Coordinates of C-alpha atoms in Angstrom, one line a residue:
M1164 CA 93.9 80.6 100.4
I1165 CA 91.7 78.2 102.4
P1166 CA 89.1 76.6 100.0
R1167 CA 85.4 77.3 100.7
T1168 CA 84.4 73.6 100.2
F1169 CA 86.5 70.5 100.5
N1170 CA 84.9 67.0 100.1
V1171 CA 86.3 63.5 99.6
L1172 CA 84.2 60.6 98.5
F1173 CA 85.3 56.9 98.1
F1174 CA 83.1 54.9 95.7
L1175 CA 83.0 51.8 93.5
K1176 CA 82.9 52.6 89.7
K1177 CA 80.4 50.1 88.5
S1178 CA 81.2 50.9 84.9
K1179 CA 84.5 49.2 85.6
T1180 CA 83.3 45.8 86.9
D1181 CA 85.1 42.6 86.0
P1182 CA 83.5 39.2 85.3
K1183 CA 83.7 38.3 89.0
G1184 CA 81.5 41.2 89.9
L1185 CA 84.4 43.2 91.4
S1186 CA 84.4 47.0 90.8
H1187 CA 87.4 49.4 90.8
L1188 CA 87.7 51.6 93.9
Y1189 CA 88.0 55.3 93.3
C1190 CA 88.4 58.5 95.3
R1191 CA 86.7 61.7 94.2
I1192 CA 88.1 65.0 95.5
T1193 CA 85.8 68.1 95.2
I1194 CA 87.1 71.6 96.0
N1195 CA 85.0 74.7 95.4
G1196 CA 82.9 72.8 92.8
D1197 CA 85.9 71.5 90.9
Q1198 CA 86.6 67.7 91.1
T1199 CA 89.1 65.0 90.1
E1200 CA 89.1 61.2 90.5
I1201 CA 91.9 59.0 91.5
S1202 CA 92.0 55.2 91.0
L1203 CA 93.1 53.5 94.2
G1204 CA 94.2 50.3 92.5
R1205 CA 91.8 48.1 94.5
K1206 CA 88.6 46.1 93.7
W1207 CA 85.6 45.2 95.8
N1208 CA 82.2 43.6 95.5
S1209 CA 79.4 46.2 95.3
T1210 CA 77.1 44.0 97.4
E1211 CA 79.5 44.4 100.3
W1212 CA 79.9 48.2 100.0
N1213 CA 78.2 51.0 102.0
Q1214 CA 78.0 53.9 99.4
K1215 CA 76.8 56.4 102.0
L1216 CA 79.8 55.8 104.3
G1217 CA 82.2 55.0 101.5
R1218 CA 83.4 51.9 103.3
T1219 CA 83.2 48.1 103.1
I1220 CA 80.6 46.1 104.9
G1221 CA 81.4 43.1 107.1
L1222 CA 84.0 41.9 109.5
K1223 CA 86.1 39.9 107.2
K1224 CA 89.8 40.5 107.4
E1225 CA 89.9 41.7 103.7
A1226 CA 87.1 44.2 104.5
K1227 CA 88.9 45.6 107.5
E1228 CA 92.2 45.9 105.6
L1229 CA 90.5 47.8 102.8
N1230 CA 88.8 50.2 105.2
H1231 CA 92.2 50.8 106.9
Y1232 CA 93.7 51.5 103.4
I1233 CA 90.8 54.0 102.7
D1234 CA 91.5 55.7 106.1
T1235 CA 95.2 56.0 105.2
I1236 CA 94.4 57.6 101.8
L1237 CA 92.0 60.0 103.5
F1238 CA 94.7 61.0 106.0
K1239 CA 97.1 61.6 103.2
I1240 CA 94.6 63.8 101.3
Y1241 CA 94.2 66.1 104.3
E1242 CA 97.9 66.0 105.0
A1243 CA 98.5 67.1 101.3
K1244 CA 96.0 69.9 101.9
R1245 CA 97.8 71.1 105.0
N1246 CA 101.2 71.0 103.3
A1247 CA 99.8 73.0 100.3
L1248 CA 98.6 75.7 102.7
E1249 CA 101.9 75.9 104.4
V1250 CA 104.0 76.4 101.2
G1251 CA 101.5 78.6 99.5
I1252 CA 100.4 76.2 96.7
E1253 CA 96.9 76.8 95.4
I1254 CA 94.6 74.1 96.7
T1255 CA 92.8 72.5 93.8
P1256 CA 91.7 68.9 93.1
E1257 CA 94.6 68.6 90.6
S1258 CA 97.2 70.0 93.0
I1259 CA 96.1 67.6 95.7
K1260 CA 96.2 64.7 93.2
E1261 CA 99.7 65.7 92.1
I1262 CA 100.9 65.6 95.7
L1263 CA 99.3 62.2 96.3
T1264 CA 100.7 60.6 93.1
G1265 CA 104.1 62.2 93.6
K1266 CA 103.8 64.2 90.3
V1267 CA 104.0 67.7 91.8
R1268 CA 105.1 70.0 89.0
H1269 CA 107.5 72.9 89.9
E1270 CA 105.4 76.0 89.7
K1271 CA 107.2 78.9 88.1
M1272 CA 107.5 81.9 90.5
I1273 CA 107.3 85.4 89.1
L1274 CA 110.1 87.0 91.2
E1275 CA 112.4 84.1 90.5
I1276 CA 111.9 84.7 86.8
F1277 CA 112.2 88.5 87.2
K1278 CA 115.6 87.9 88.9
E1279 CA 116.7 85.6 86.1
H1280 CA 115.6 88.2 83.6
N1281 CA 117.7 90.9 85.3
Q1282 CA 120.7 88.7 85.5
K1283 CA 120.6 88.2 81.7
V1284 CA 120.2 92.0 81.2
K1285 CA 123.3 92.5 83.5
E1286 CA 125.3 90.1 81.3
L1287 CA 124.4 92.0 78.2
V1288 CA 125.1 95.6 79.5
G1289 CA 127.2 97.3 77.0
K1290 CA 126.0 95.0 74.2
D1291 CA 122.2 95.0 74.1
Y1292 CA 121.4 97.1 77.1
A1293 CA 122.6 100.4 78.7
P1294 CA 123.6 100.4 82.4
L1295 CA 120.6 102.6 83.2
T1296 CA 118.3 99.9 81.8
L1297 CA 119.6 97.5 84.3
V1298 CA 119.0 100.0 87.1
R1299 CA 115.4 100.5 85.9
F1300 CA 114.7 96.8 85.9
R1301 CA 116.2 96.3 89.4
T1302 CA 114.1 99.1 90.8
S1303 CA 111.0 97.5 89.2
L1304 CA 111.9 94.2 90.8
E1305 CA 112.1 95.8 94.2
H1306 CA 108.7 97.4 93.7
T1307 CA 107.2 94.1 92.6
E1308 CA 108.6 92.3 95.7
R1309 CA 107.1 94.9 98.0
F1310 CA 103.7 94.7 96.2
I1311 CA 103.5 90.9 96.4
K1312 CA 104.5 91.0 100.1
M1313 CA 101.8 93.6 100.8
K1314 CA 98.9 92.1 98.8
Y1315 CA 99.6 88.4 99.2
G1316 CA 101.8 88.2 102.3
K1317 CA 104.3 86.1 100.4
D1318 CA 108.0 86.3 99.4
D1319 CA 107.1 85.2 95.9
L1320 CA 104.0 84.3 93.8
E1321 CA 103.2 81.6 91.3
V1322 CA 103.2 82.8 87.7
S1323 CA 99.8 81.2 87.2
K1324 CA 98.3 83.7 89.6
I1325 CA 99.3 86.7 87.6
D1326 CA 95.9 87.8 86.2
Y1327 CA 94.0 91.0 85.3
D1328 CA 93.2 91.6 89.0
F1329 CA 96.9 91.4 89.8
I1330 CA 97.7 94.0 87.1
N1331 CA 94.9 96.4 88.3
S1332 CA 96.0 96.1 91.9
Y1333 CA 99.6 96.6 90.8
E1334 CA 98.7 99.9 89.1
H1335 CA 96.7 101.0 92.2
Y1336 CA 99.8 100.2 94.4
F1337 CA 102.0 102.6 92.4
K1338 CA 99.4 105.4 92.4
A1339 CA 97.9 105.1 95.9
I1340 CA 100.6 103.6 98.0
R1341 CA 103.8 104.8 96.3
N1342 CA 102.2 108.1 95.2
C1343 CA 103.7 107.8 91.7
N1344 CA 102.2 109.9 88.9
Q1345 CA 100.5 108.4 85.8
N1346 CA 103.7 108.3 83.6
T1347 CA 105.9 106.9 86.3
S1348 CA 103.4 104.2 87.1
A1349 CA 103.1 103.3 83.4
K1350 CA 106.9 103.0 83.2
Y1351 CA 107.1 100.5 86.1
I1352 CA 104.2 98.5 84.7
S1353 CA 105.8 98.5 81.3
N1354 CA 109.0 97.0 82.8
F1355 CA 107.0 94.3 84.6
R1356 CA 105.0 93.6 81.4
K1357 CA 108.3 92.6 79.6
V1358 CA 108.8 89.8 82.2
V1359 CA 105.1 88.7 82.0
N1360 CA 105.2 88.6 78.2
H1361 CA 108.2 86.2 78.4
C1362 CA 106.2 84.0 80.8
F1363 CA 103.2 84.1 78.4
K1364 CA 105.4 83.2 75.4
M1365 CA 106.9 80.3 77.4
G1366 CA 103.4 78.9 78.1
W1367 CA 103.7 79.4 81.9
I1368 CA 100.7 81.7 81.7
K1369 CA 97.7 80.5 79.7
R1370 CA 96.1 83.9 79.2
D1371 CA 97.7 87.3 78.8
P1372 CA 96.9 89.2 82.0
F1373 CA 97.4 92.5 80.2
L1374 CA 94.6 91.7 77.7
G1375 CA 92.2 94.7 78.0
F1376 CA 94.5 96.7 80.3
K1377 CA 95.4 100.2 79.0
M1378 CA 98.5 102.1 80.1
Q1379 CA 97.9 105.6 79.0
K1380 CA 100.8 108.1 79.4
I1381 CA 100.0 111.8 79.9
E1382 CA 101.9 114.0 77.6
V1383 CA 104.2 116.2 79.6
K1384 CA 104.7 119.8 78.6
R1385 CA 108.5 120.2 78.3
N1386 CA 110.2 123.4 79.1
I1387 CA 112.8 124.9 76.7
L1388 CA 114.9 128.0 76.7
T1389 CA 114.2 130.8 74.3
I1390 CA 116.9 132.3 72.1
E1391 CA 116.9 135.3 74.5
E1392 CA 117.5 133.1 77.5
I1393 CA 120.3 131.3 75.7
E1394 CA 121.9 134.6 74.9
T1395 CA 121.7 135.7 78.5
L1396 CA 123.8 132.7 79.5
L1397 CA 126.2 133.2 76.6
N1398 CA 126.8 136.8 77.7
K1399 CA 127.2 135.9 81.4
T1400 CA 130.7 135.3 82.8
F1401 CA 131.1 133.9 86.3
S1402 CA 134.1 134.6 88.4
I1403 CA 133.5 131.4 90.4
P1404 CA 135.0 128.5 88.4
R1405 CA 132.5 125.9 89.4
L1406 CA 129.6 128.1 88.1
E1407 CA 131.5 128.9 84.9
H1408 CA 132.2 125.2 84.3
V1409 CA 128.6 124.2 84.8
K1410 CA 127.2 127.0 82.7
D1411 CA 129.5 126.0 79.8
T1412 CA 128.6 122.4 80.2
F1413 CA 124.9 123.3 80.1
L1414 CA 125.4 125.4 77.0
F1415 CA 127.4 122.6 75.3
C1416 CA 124.4 120.4 75.8
C1417 CA 122.1 123.1 74.3
F1418 CA 124.3 123.2 71.1
T1419 CA 124.9 119.4 70.8
G1420 CA 121.8 117.8 72.2
L1421 CA 123.9 115.4 74.3
A1422 CA 122.6 114.1 77.6
Y1423 CA 124.5 114.6 80.9
V1424 CA 125.9 111.1 81.0
D1425 CA 127.1 111.4 77.3
V1426 CA 128.9 114.7 77.9
Q1427 CA 130.5 113.4 81.1
K1428 CA 132.3 110.6 79.2
L1429 CA 133.2 112.6 76.1
K1430 CA 137.0 112.4 75.3
P1431 CA 139.2 114.3 72.8
E1432 CA 139.4 111.2 70.6
D1433 CA 135.5 111.4 70.2
I1434 CA 136.0 114.6 68.1
K1435 CA 136.8 113.5 64.5
I1436 CA 136.6 115.0 61.0
G1437 CA 133.2 114.4 59.4
I1438 CA 132.0 113.9 55.9
D1439 CA 132.1 117.7 55.3
G1440 CA 135.7 118.2 56.5
E1441 CA 134.4 119.8 59.8
D1442 CA 134.7 118.6 63.4
W1443 CA 132.0 116.1 64.4
I1444 CA 131.3 114.3 67.7
F1445 CA 131.3 110.5 67.1
T1446 CA 129.8 108.7 70.2
A1447 CA 127.1 106.2 71.2
R1448 CA 124.3 107.3 73.5
Q1449 CA 124.6 105.4 76.8
K1450 CA 120.8 105.2 77.3
T1451 CA 120.1 103.5 73.9
D1452 CA 123.6 102.5 72.7
V1453 CA 122.7 104.2 69.4
D1454 CA 125.7 105.5 67.4
T1455 CA 125.4 109.3 67.2
R1456 CA 127.3 111.7 64.9
I1457 CA 126.9 115.4 65.6
P1458 CA 128.5 118.2 63.6
L1459 CA 129.9 120.8 66.0
L1460 CA 128.2 124.2 65.9
P1461 CA 130.5 127.2 66.5
T1462 CA 129.4 127.7 70.1
A1463 CA 130.2 124.1 71.0
K1464 CA 133.6 124.4 69.3
Q1465 CA 134.4 127.5 71.3
I1466 CA 133.5 125.8 74.6
I1467 CA 135.8 122.8 73.7
E1468 CA 138.6 125.1 72.8
K1469 CA 138.2 127.0 76.1
Y1470 CA 138.9 123.9 78.1
K1471 CA 141.3 122.3 75.8
N1472 CA 144.4 122.9 78.0
S1473 CA 142.6 123.3 81.4
P1474 CA 144.1 121.4 84.3
E1475 CA 140.8 119.7 85.0
S1476 CA 140.5 118.3 81.5
K1477 CA 144.1 117.1 81.4
I1478 CA 143.7 115.2 84.7
S1479 CA 140.3 113.6 83.8
G1480 CA 141.2 113.1 80.1
K1481 CA 137.7 114.4 79.3
I1482 CA 136.7 117.3 77.1
L1483 CA 134.9 119.2 79.8
P1484 CA 135.1 119.4 83.6
V1485 CA 131.7 118.0 84.4
P1486 CA 130.7 117.6 88.1
S1487 CA 128.4 115.0 89.5
N1488 CA 124.8 115.1 88.4
Q1489 CA 123.6 116.2 91.8
K1490 CA 126.1 119.1 91.9
M1491 CA 125.3 120.0 88.3
N1492 CA 121.6 120.4 89.1
A1493 CA 122.3 122.4 92.3
Y1494 CA 124.7 124.8 90.5
L1495 CA 122.3 125.2 87.6
K1496 CA 119.6 126.4 90.0
E1497 CA 122.1 129.0 91.3
I1498 CA 122.9 130.1 87.8
A1499 CA 119.3 130.4 86.9
D1500 CA 118.7 132.7 89.9
I1501 CA 121.6 134.9 89.1
C1502 CA 120.6 135.2 85.5
G1503 CA 117.0 135.8 86.2
I1504 CA 115.8 132.7 84.3
E1505 CA 112.5 131.5 85.9
K1506 CA 112.9 127.9 84.7
T1507 CA 114.4 124.9 86.3
L1508 CA 117.7 124.4 84.4
T1509 CA 118.6 120.7 83.9
T1510 CA 120.6 118.9 81.2
H1511 CA 117.3 117.4 80.1
L1512 CA 116.1 121.0 79.4
A1513 CA 119.3 121.7 77.5
R1514 CA 118.7 118.6 75.3
H1515 CA 115.1 119.8 74.7
T1516 CA 116.4 123.3 73.8
F1517 CA 118.7 121.8 71.2
A1518 CA 115.9 119.9 69.7
T1519 CA 113.6 122.9 69.5
T1520 CA 115.1 126.4 69.8
V1521 CA 118.4 125.5 68.2
T1522 CA 117.4 123.1 65.4
L1523 CA 113.7 122.7 64.6
S1524 CA 113.0 126.4 65.0
N1525 CA 115.8 127.1 62.5
G1526 CA 114.4 124.8 59.8
V1527 CA 116.3 121.7 60.5
P1528 CA 114.1 118.7 59.4
I1529 CA 112.7 116.5 62.1
E1530 CA 114.4 113.5 60.6
T1531 CA 117.8 115.1 61.0
V1532 CA 117.0 116.2 64.6
S1533 CA 116.0 112.6 65.4
K1534 CA 119.3 111.4 64.1
L1535 CA 121.3 114.0 66.0
L1536 CA 119.5 113.1 69.3
G1537 CA 120.2 109.4 68.8
H1538 CA 116.5 108.4 68.8
K1539 CA 115.7 105.0 67.6
N1540 CA 112.2 106.1 66.4
I1541 CA 111.2 109.4 64.9
R1542 CA 108.0 109.3 67.1
T1543 CA 110.2 110.0 70.1
T1544 CA 111.3 113.2 68.4
Q1545 CA 107.9 114.3 67.2
H1546 CA 106.7 115.5 70.7
Y1547 CA 109.4 118.2 70.5
A1548 CA 107.8 119.6 67.4
K1549 CA 104.4 119.9 69.1
I1550 CA 105.6 122.6 71.5
L1551 CA 106.9 125.0 68.8
D1552 CA 104.3 127.7 68.2
L1553 CA 107.0 129.7 66.5
K1554 CA 107.8 126.9 64.1
V1555 CA 104.0 126.6 63.3
S1556 CA 103.8 130.3 62.7
N1557 CA 106.8 130.3 60.4
D1558 CA 105.5 127.3 58.4
M1559 CA 102.1 128.9 58.0
S1560 CA 103.7 132.2 57.0
N1561 CA 105.6 130.4 54.3
L1562 CA 102.4 128.6 53.2
R1563 CA 100.6 132.0 52.9
S1564 CA 103.3 133.4 50.8
K1565 CA 103.1 130.4 48.4
L1566 CA 99.3 130.6 48.2
L1567 CA 99.4 134.4 47.5
K1568 CA 101.8 133.8 44.6

């Protein structure tokens, strides 16, 4: 950005005068009201100095040489200003001084740091991070690159320029330009915040730019299947194999709480005898890498048994013949239409159904449900309980009975 004001003054500092009456020569650079002083390493007699012009008086050889030296310094100052503009360095008295004295510090760049962060995440996939986490950060990086290009016209931006205005504009970009909803915008900003927090902790940012910024997520009403809708699917048999496979996979998710990606990778060796002597699923959620142990309910066991010797399972080495996520969702829409279910069937909805209709509604404690779902924090599970009017009704009915007694 071109500064509003840019002034250079050469003067003799009389407070630094030697016994011979010679004062040190200084240069003062003032930009937008901020200033810095540079000692030029020369001395001159104040009686032979024109303060208004900032030059020596007289025709002596020494006077001409000093004036030439001052002109050279002035040229270098404006050259430093021009170079700073070209490379995108913020023009301040200190940045000009650093260029002149050869002490230019390497300014940390936000996208450069973001890429380094993503590389570290990539190296820790399967250890500290799930593959989807890396995808999420890469997408956030792409959005940040587009935003900086749009707002600043640059390929990268100095970390020191990340301030509250940047964050506000960043949020506006997601909502107004990318047409993202509140929750999606909050997720992208949260990803970026992790990188900014690292910069703040490293001391590359002097003030937390998120201070005072609020990212409020809107609670989304989650759809679930009722027990009647589950029974409709259980009682429906499709003559078309692809629909039958997808229906069974969906129901398996309803009775195990597993996400699509976790069902897709499930192998026979993941079924082991649990503490109660019954069959359990022993796996780790791909999203959070949390170890999950799920006792198999009768319906889930029946589905596993159904495909135990199927050609598809033998070829893939997996428990169920699970199609791609895109095909899965397309076939589920077809299944919902055939069964007269007016809800968008997805594996997410199946997982929500397990948490609500199958477990919480039947008196399974929320702590147990949280463990079965592989949640790291019970607060993640609590939003399922909010949508269960039936559970509230049952709990209050039990309370009434106790109070009447």
